[in-house]
Coordinates of C-alpha atoms in Angstrom, one line a residue:
M1 CA 0.0 0.0 0.0
W2 CA 2.8 2.4 1.0
L3 CA 4.6 1.8 -2.3
R4 CA 1.5 2.6 -4.3
I5 CA 0.9 5.8 -2.3
L6 CA 4.6 6.7 -2.9
A7 CA 4.2 6.1 -6.6
I8 CA 1.1 8.4 -6.8
L9 CA 2.9 11.0 -4.6
T10 CA 5.9 10.9 -6.9
K11 CA 3.7 11.2 -10.0
E12 CA 1.9 14.3 -8.5
L13 CA 5.1 16.0 -7.6
K14 CA 6.5 15.5 -11.1
Q15 CA 3.3 16.8 -12.7
L16 CA 3.3 19.8 -10.4
S17 CA 6.9 20.6 -11.3
R18 CA 6.0 20.6 -15.0
D19 CA 3.1 23.0 -14.4
R20 CA 5.1 26.2 -14.2
M21 CA 2.0 28.4 -13.7
T22 CA 0.8 26.5 -10.6
F23 CA 4.3 26.3 -9.2
G24 CA 4.8 30.0 -9.7
M25 CA 1.5 30.8 -7.9
I26 CA 2.5 28.5 -5.0
V27 CA 5.6 30.7 -4.5
M28 CA 4.2 34.1 -5.5
I29 CA 0.9 34.3 -3.7
P30 CA 2.4 34.0 -0.2
L31 CA 5.2 36.5 -1.2
V32 CA 2.8 39.0 -2.6
Q33 CA 0.5 38.8 0.5
L34 CA 3.6 39.2 2.8
M35 CA 4.8 42.3 0.8
L36 CA 1.3 43.8 0.7
F37 CA 0.5 43.4 4.4
G38 CA 4.0 44.1 5.7
Y39 CA 5.1 46.9 3.4
A40 CA 2.3 48.5 1.4
I41 CA -0.6 48.4 3.9
N42 CA -0.5 51.3 6.3
T43 CA -3.5 52.8 8.2
D44 CA -1.4 55.7 9.4
A45 CA -2.3 58.3 6.7
R46 CA 0.4 60.9 6.0
H47 CA 1.1 63.5 3.3
L48 CA -2.5 63.8 2.4
P49 CA -3.1 66.2 -0.5
A50 CA -4.7 69.4 0.8
G51 CA -5.6 72.8 -0.5
L52 CA -5.1 76.3 1.0
V53 CA -7.3 79.3 1.0
D54 CA -5.2 82.0 2.8
M55 CA -7.1 85.2 2.9
S56 CA -5.0 86.7 5.7
G57 CA -1.9 87.7 3.7
N58 CA 0.2 88.1 6.8
S59 CA 3.1 86.4 8.5
Q60 CA 1.0 84.8 11.1
G61 CA -1.1 83.0 8.4
R62 CA 2.1 81.8 6.8
A63 CA 3.4 80.6 10.2
L64 CA 0.2 78.6 10.6
V65 CA 0.7 76.9 7.2
Q66 CA 4.3 76.0 8.1
A67 CA 3.2 74.6 11.4
V68 CA 0.6 72.4 9.8
S69 CA 3.0 71.3 7.1
A70 CA 5.5 70.3 9.7
T71 CA 3.2 67.7 11.0
Q72 CA 3.5 65.8 7.7
V73 CA -0.2 64.9 7.9
V74 CA -1.0 67.0 4.9
D75 CA 0.9 68.5 1.9
F76 CA -0.5 71.7 0.5
V77 CA -0.6 71.0 -3.2
E78 CA -2.9 73.7 -4.4
H79 CA -3.7 77.3 -3.5
Y80 CA -7.3 78.6 -4.1
Q81 CA -8.6 82.1 -4.2
S82 CA -12.0 81.3 -2.7
I83 CA -13.8 78.7 -0.6
A84 CA -16.0 77.7 -3.6
Q85 CA -12.9 76.7 -5.5
A86 CA -11.7 74.6 -2.6
E87 CA -15.1 72.9 -2.3
E88 CA -15.1 72.1 -6.0
A89 CA -11.6 70.5 -5.7
I90 CA -12.7 68.4 -2.7
T91 CA -15.8 67.2 -4.7
A92 CA -13.6 66.2 -7.6
G93 CA -11.2 64.4 -5.3
H94 CA -8.2 66.6 -6.2
V95 CA -7.6 67.3 -2.5
K96 CA -8.8 65.6 0.7
A97 CA -9.2 68.8 2.6
A98 CA -8.6 72.5 2.5
L99 CA -7.4 74.9 5.2
V100 CA -9.2 78.2 5.2
I101 CA -7.4 81.1 7.0
P102 CA -9.8 84.1 7.3
A103 CA -8.9 87.6 6.4
D104 CA -9.2 88.7 10.1
F105 CA -6.9 85.9 11.3
G106 CA -4.4 88.2 12.9
A107 CA -7.2 90.2 14.6
R108 CA -8.8 87.0 16.0
L109 CA -5.5 86.1 17.6
V110 CA -5.2 89.4 19.4
T111 CA -8.6 90.8 20.1
H112 CA -10.9 87.8 19.9
P113 CA -12.9 87.2 23.1
Q114 CA -11.4 84.6 25.3
A115 CA -12.8 82.2 27.9
Q116 CA -11.0 81.7 31.3
T117 CA -10.9 78.3 32.7
G118 CA -8.9 76.6 35.5
K119 CA -6.5 75.3 32.9
G120 CA -5.7 78.6 31.2
T121 CA -7.1 80.9 28.6
Y122 CA -8.8 79.5 25.6
F123 CA -10.3 81.1 22.5
S124 CA -14.1 80.8 22.5
R125 CA -14.2 80.2 18.7
P126 CA -11.7 78.8 16.2
V127 CA -9.2 81.0 14.4
A128 CA -9.2 78.9 11.2
Q129 CA -11.3 76.3 9.5
W130 CA -10.7 72.9 7.9
L131 CA -13.0 71.7 5.1
V132 CA -12.6 67.9 5.0
D133 CA -13.8 65.2 2.6
G134 CA -15.6 63.0 5.2
S135 CA -16.4 60.2 2.7
D136 CA -13.1 58.5 3.7
T137 CA -13.4 58.0 7.5
V138 CA -9.7 57.2 8.0
V139 CA -8.5 60.3 6.2
A140 CA -11.1 62.4 7.8
S141 CA -10.2 61.3 11.3
T142 CA -6.5 61.9 10.6
I143 CA -7.1 65.5 9.5
K144 CA -9.5 66.0 12.3
S145 CA -6.7 65.4 14.7
L146 CA -5.1 68.7 13.6
R147 CA -8.0 70.7 15.1
T148 CA -6.4 71.0 18.5
M149 CA -2.7 71.1 17.5
P150 CA -0.7 73.5 19.8
L151 CA -0.3 76.7 17.9
A152 CA 0.4 79.2 20.7
E153 CA 4.1 79.0 20.6
V154 CA 4.3 78.9 16.8
L155 CA 2.0 81.9 16.3
G156 CA 3.4 83.9 19.2
L157 CA 0.2 84.4 21.0
P158 CA 0.2 87.1 23.7
V159 CA -0.9 84.7 26.4
P160 CA 1.6 81.8 26.7
E161 CA -1.0 79.3 28.0
S162 CA -3.7 80.2 25.4
T163 CA -4.8 77.6 22.8
A164 CA -5.9 78.4 19.3
T165 CA -8.2 75.9 17.8
M166 CA -9.3 75.2 14.2
E167 CA -12.9 74.3 13.3
V168 CA -13.4 71.1 11.2
V169 CA -16.3 70.9 8.8
M170 CA -17.0 67.4 7.4
Y171 CA -18.5 67.2 4.0
F172 CA -20.6 64.3 2.5
N173 CA -20.4 62.1 5.7
P174 CA -20.7 64.3 8.8
E175 CA -21.8 61.4 11.0
Q176 CA -18.6 59.6 10.0
R177 CA -20.4 56.3 9.2
T178 CA -18.0 53.7 7.9
V179 CA -20.7 52.0 5.9
V180 CA -21.1 55.1 3.7
N181 CA -17.5 54.6 2.6
I182 CA -17.6 50.8 2.4
V183 CA -20.6 50.2 0.2
P184 CA -19.4 52.3 -2.9
G185 CA -16.1 50.5 -2.5
L186 CA -17.8 47.1 -2.6
L187 CA -18.9 47.9 -6.1
G188 CA -15.3 47.8 -7.3
V189 CA -14.4 44.7 -5.3
I190 CA -17.4 42.6 -6.3
L191 CA -17.3 43.6 -9.9
T192 CA -13.6 42.8 -10.1
M193 CA -14.2 39.4 -8.5
T194 CA -17.1 38.4 -10.7
M195 CA -16.2 40.0 -14.0
V196 CA -12.6 38.8 -14.1
L197 CA -13.6 35.4 -12.9
F198 CA -16.4 35.0 -15.5
T199 CA -14.2 35.8 -18.5
S200 CA -10.8 34.5 -17.3
A201 CA -11.8 31.0 -18.1
A202 CA -13.8 31.8 -21.3
I203 CA -11.2 30.8 -23.9
V204 CA -9.7 28.0 -21.8
R205 CA -13.2 26.5 -21.3
E206 CA -13.7 26.4 -25.1
R207 CA -10.4 24.5 -25.4
E208 CA -11.1 22.1 -22.6
Q209 CA -14.6 21.3 -23.7
G210 CA -13.5 20.6 -27.3
N211 CA -15.3 23.6 -28.8
M212 CA -12.2 25.1 -30.3
E213 CA -12.5 22.8 -33.3
F214 CA -15.9 24.2 -34.0
L215 CA -14.6 27.8 -33.7
I216 CA -11.8 27.1 -36.1
T217 CA -14.3 26.1 -38.8
T218 CA -16.4 29.2 -38.5
P219 CA -15.7 32.6 -40.1
V220 CA -15.7 34.2 -36.6
K221 CA -12.7 36.6 -36.3
P222 CA -10.7 36.9 -33.1
L223 CA -12.0 40.4 -32.3
E224 CA -15.6 39.3 -32.9
L225 CA -15.0 36.3 -30.6
M226 CA -13.6 38.6 -27.8
L227 CA -16.5 41.0 -28.1
G228 CA -19.0 38.2 -28.1
K229 CA -17.5 36.7 -25.0
I230 CA -17.7 39.9 -22.9
L231 CA -20.9 41.6 -24.0
P232 CA -23.3 39.2 -22.2
Y233 CA -21.6 39.9 -18.9
V234 CA -22.1 43.6 -19.2
L235 CA -25.7 43.1 -18.3
V236 CA -24.7 40.9 -15.4
G237 CA -22.5 43.6 -14.1
F238 CA -25.2 46.2 -14.1
V239 CA -27.5 43.8 -12.3
Q240 CA -24.9 43.5 -9.6
V241 CA -24.5 47.3 -9.4
A242 CA -28.3 47.6 -9.0
I243 CA -28.4 45.0 -6.2
I244 CA -25.5 46.5 -4.3
L245 CA -26.8 50.1 -4.4
G246 CA -30.4 49.0 -3.8
A247 CA -29.5 47.0 -0.8
G248 CA -27.1 49.7 0.5
K249 CA -29.9 52.3 0.2
L250 CA -32.5 50.1 1.8
L251 CA -30.4 48.5 4.6
F252 CA -27.8 51.2 5.4
A253 CA -29.5 54.4 4.2
L254 CA -26.6 55.0 1.7
P255 CA -26.9 58.5 0.3
I256 CA -26.7 58.4 -3.5
R257 CA -26.0 62.0 -4.4
G258 CA -24.7 61.7 -7.9
G259 CA -26.6 61.3 -11.1
L260 CA -27.4 57.8 -12.3
D261 CA -26.1 58.6 -15.8
S262 CA -22.7 59.4 -14.5
L263 CA -22.7 56.3 -12.3
A264 CA -23.8 54.1 -15.2
L265 CA -21.0 55.5 -17.5
A266 CA -18.4 54.9 -14.8
A267 CA -19.7 51.4 -14.1
M268 CA -19.8 50.6 -17.9
L269 CA -16.1 51.6 -18.2
F270 CA -15.1 49.5 -15.3
I271 CA -17.1 46.5 -16.2
L272 CA -15.6 46.5 -19.7
A273 CA -12.1 47.0 -18.2
S274 CA -12.6 44.0 -15.9
L275 CA -13.9 41.8 -18.6
T276 CA -11.1 42.6 -21.0
L277 CA -8.6 41.8 -18.1
G278 CA -10.3 38.5 -17.7
L279 CA -10.0 37.8 -21.4
V280 CA -6.3 38.6 -21.3
I281 CA -5.9 36.0 -18.5
S282 CA -7.9 33.5 -20.5
T283 CA -5.6 33.8 -23.5
I284 CA -2.5 33.2 -21.2
A285 CA -3.8 30.4 -19.0
R286 CA -3.7 26.8 -20.3
T287 CA -6.3 25.4 -17.9
Q288 CA -9.2 26.7 -15.9
L289 CA -7.3 26.1 -12.7
Q290 CA -4.5 28.3 -14.0
A291 CA -7.1 31.0 -14.9
M292 CA -8.5 30.8 -11.4
Q293 CA -5.1 31.2 -9.8
M294 CA -4.2 34.2 -12.0
T295 CA -7.6 35.7 -11.0
V296 CA -6.8 35.4 -7.3
F297 CA -3.4 36.9 -8.0
I298 CA -5.1 40.0 -9.5
L299 CA -7.9 40.1 -6.9
L300 CA -5.6 40.4 -3.9
P301 CA -3.9 43.7 -4.9
S302 CA -7.2 45.0 -6.2
I303 CA -8.7 44.7 -2.7
L304 CA -5.7 45.8 -0.7
L305 CA -4.2 48.6 -2.9
S306 CA -7.2 50.2 -4.5
G307 CA -8.1 52.2 -1.5
F308 CA -11.0 50.0 -0.5
M309 CA -9.6 49.0 2.9
F310 CA -6.6 51.2 3.4
P311 CA -6.0 54.9 2.4
Y312 CA -4.3 55.2 -0.9
E313 CA -2.3 58.2 0.3
A314 CA -0.8 56.1 3.2
M315 CA 0.9 53.6 0.8
P316 CA 4.5 54.0 -0.2
V317 CA 5.1 55.3 -3.7
P318 CA 6.0 52.0 -5.3
A319 CA 2.7 50.5 -4.0
Q320 CA 0.9 53.5 -5.4
W321 CA 2.4 52.8 -8.8
I322 CA 1.1 49.3 -8.7
A323 CA -2.3 50.6 -7.6
E324 CA -2.5 53.0 -10.5
A325 CA -2.2 50.0 -12.9
L326 CA -5.3 48.3 -11.4
P327 CA -8.7 49.2 -12.9
A328 CA -10.3 48.9 -9.4
T329 CA -8.3 51.9 -8.1
H330 CA -9.7 54.2 -10.7
F331 CA -13.2 52.9 -10.3
M332 CA -13.0 53.2 -6.5
R333 CA -12.3 56.9 -6.9
M334 CA -15.1 57.4 -9.4
S335 CA -17.8 55.5 -7.6
R336 CA -17.2 57.2 -4.3
A337 CA -16.9 60.6 -5.9
I338 CA -20.2 60.2 -7.9
I339 CA -22.2 58.4 -5.2
L340 CA -21.0 60.4 -2.1
R341 CA -19.8 63.7 -3.5
D342 CA -22.1 64.3 -6.5
A343 CA -19.2 64.6 -8.8
E344 CA -19.6 64.6 -12.6
V345 CA -17.7 62.3 -14.9
T346 CA -16.1 65.4 -16.5
Q347 CA -14.5 66.1 -13.1
L348 CA -13.0 62.6 -13.1
G349 CA -11.6 62.7 -16.6
F350 CA -8.3 61.1 -15.8
D351 CA -9.8 58.0 -14.2
A352 CA -12.4 57.7 -17.0
L353 CA -9.9 58.0 -19.8
W354 CA -7.6 55.5 -18.0
L355 CA -10.3 52.9 -17.9
L356 CA -11.2 53.5 -21.5
G357 CA -7.6 53.1 -22.6
F358 CA -7.3 50.0 -20.5
C359 CA -10.4 48.5 -22.3
A360 CA -8.9 49.2 -25.7
L361 CA -5.4 47.9 -24.8
G362 CA -6.8 44.8 -23.1
L363 CA -9.0 44.0 -26.0
L364 CA -6.1 44.4 -28.4
V365 CA -3.8 42.2 -26.4
A366 CA -6.4 39.5 -26.0
T367 CA -7.2 39.6 -29.7
L368 CA -3.5 39.3 -30.7
K369 CA -2.8 36.5 -28.3
F370 CA -5.8 34.4 -29.3
N371 CA -4.8 31.9 -31.9
K372 CA -7.6 30.1 -33.8
R373 CA -5.9 26.8 -34.1
L374 CA -5.4 23.7 -32.0
D375 CA -2.2 23.5 -30.0

């Protein structure tokens, strides 16, 4: 009995060693997860892109900006002339927050009414204001921590023990409900999982079921075959979008602020991008098992690096480069911007064009790699 078991064991090990794709996944999946969780994943958000509306025009305003920048929590990447411009930038996702320094900033520090307590002198109202994108609860909480940062020494306040505070205004999710941020992100995760999985085995399945001979004898061209494979699943994708948003609205009171036309266009681009990615996998894999393994290999970074679970801004730069290559990252931004911030597709032009380009490139690669002949 043991000799027979040993013979089967030897046979399986030899077969596994010849399957380079499976052997590579055995090694790469643990390494990728280790690198993602140990290096790329970070909940301590730093260097968040922020805007500045400085209406004070004095040295004390500049000192406040320098003090905030020194914390490394935010990086002031844009200067705006008005609050309306800053609000538009937050809606479009260009910045996560904006610091508004009022024109009477210096006067507030000197002549503003103060309240005396047992612990010292405190300003009865804030001297500056933060406008924050509250749709991302982790980022919002991080910026909220700047509200009570010690500014007395930096600003040279006349009373050494006085404390200047900054008001924080949360846009889009003032209650800071985590589910508001999670549900739009689930669109990207679920569509990635199902759309890529459905089409990753499309060509491989034809080969394993013996249908490739039939396709060879037909006048169907490679591009026509690729389009015919993905188009039925577009409807499936929209059904899933409707289920997720409907359940989110019914069960969790998800606010859907954006237009359904903008959301439908963003979903269409992402569904097509995910389907073409699955087709590329299907033309590379030799078996359905290999296609499944490659799908998992794509799914893990899509969940961990797209901003669904962890802030994109908290990742190191190399991890952000990888994230930018994933369709889920771009759709995550678009879905949250449209659903939670009432953004238009025109305000999300970069992500929309990226998904469109990915669709075209993926379809071209899948068409070129497909070979209408038996191996």
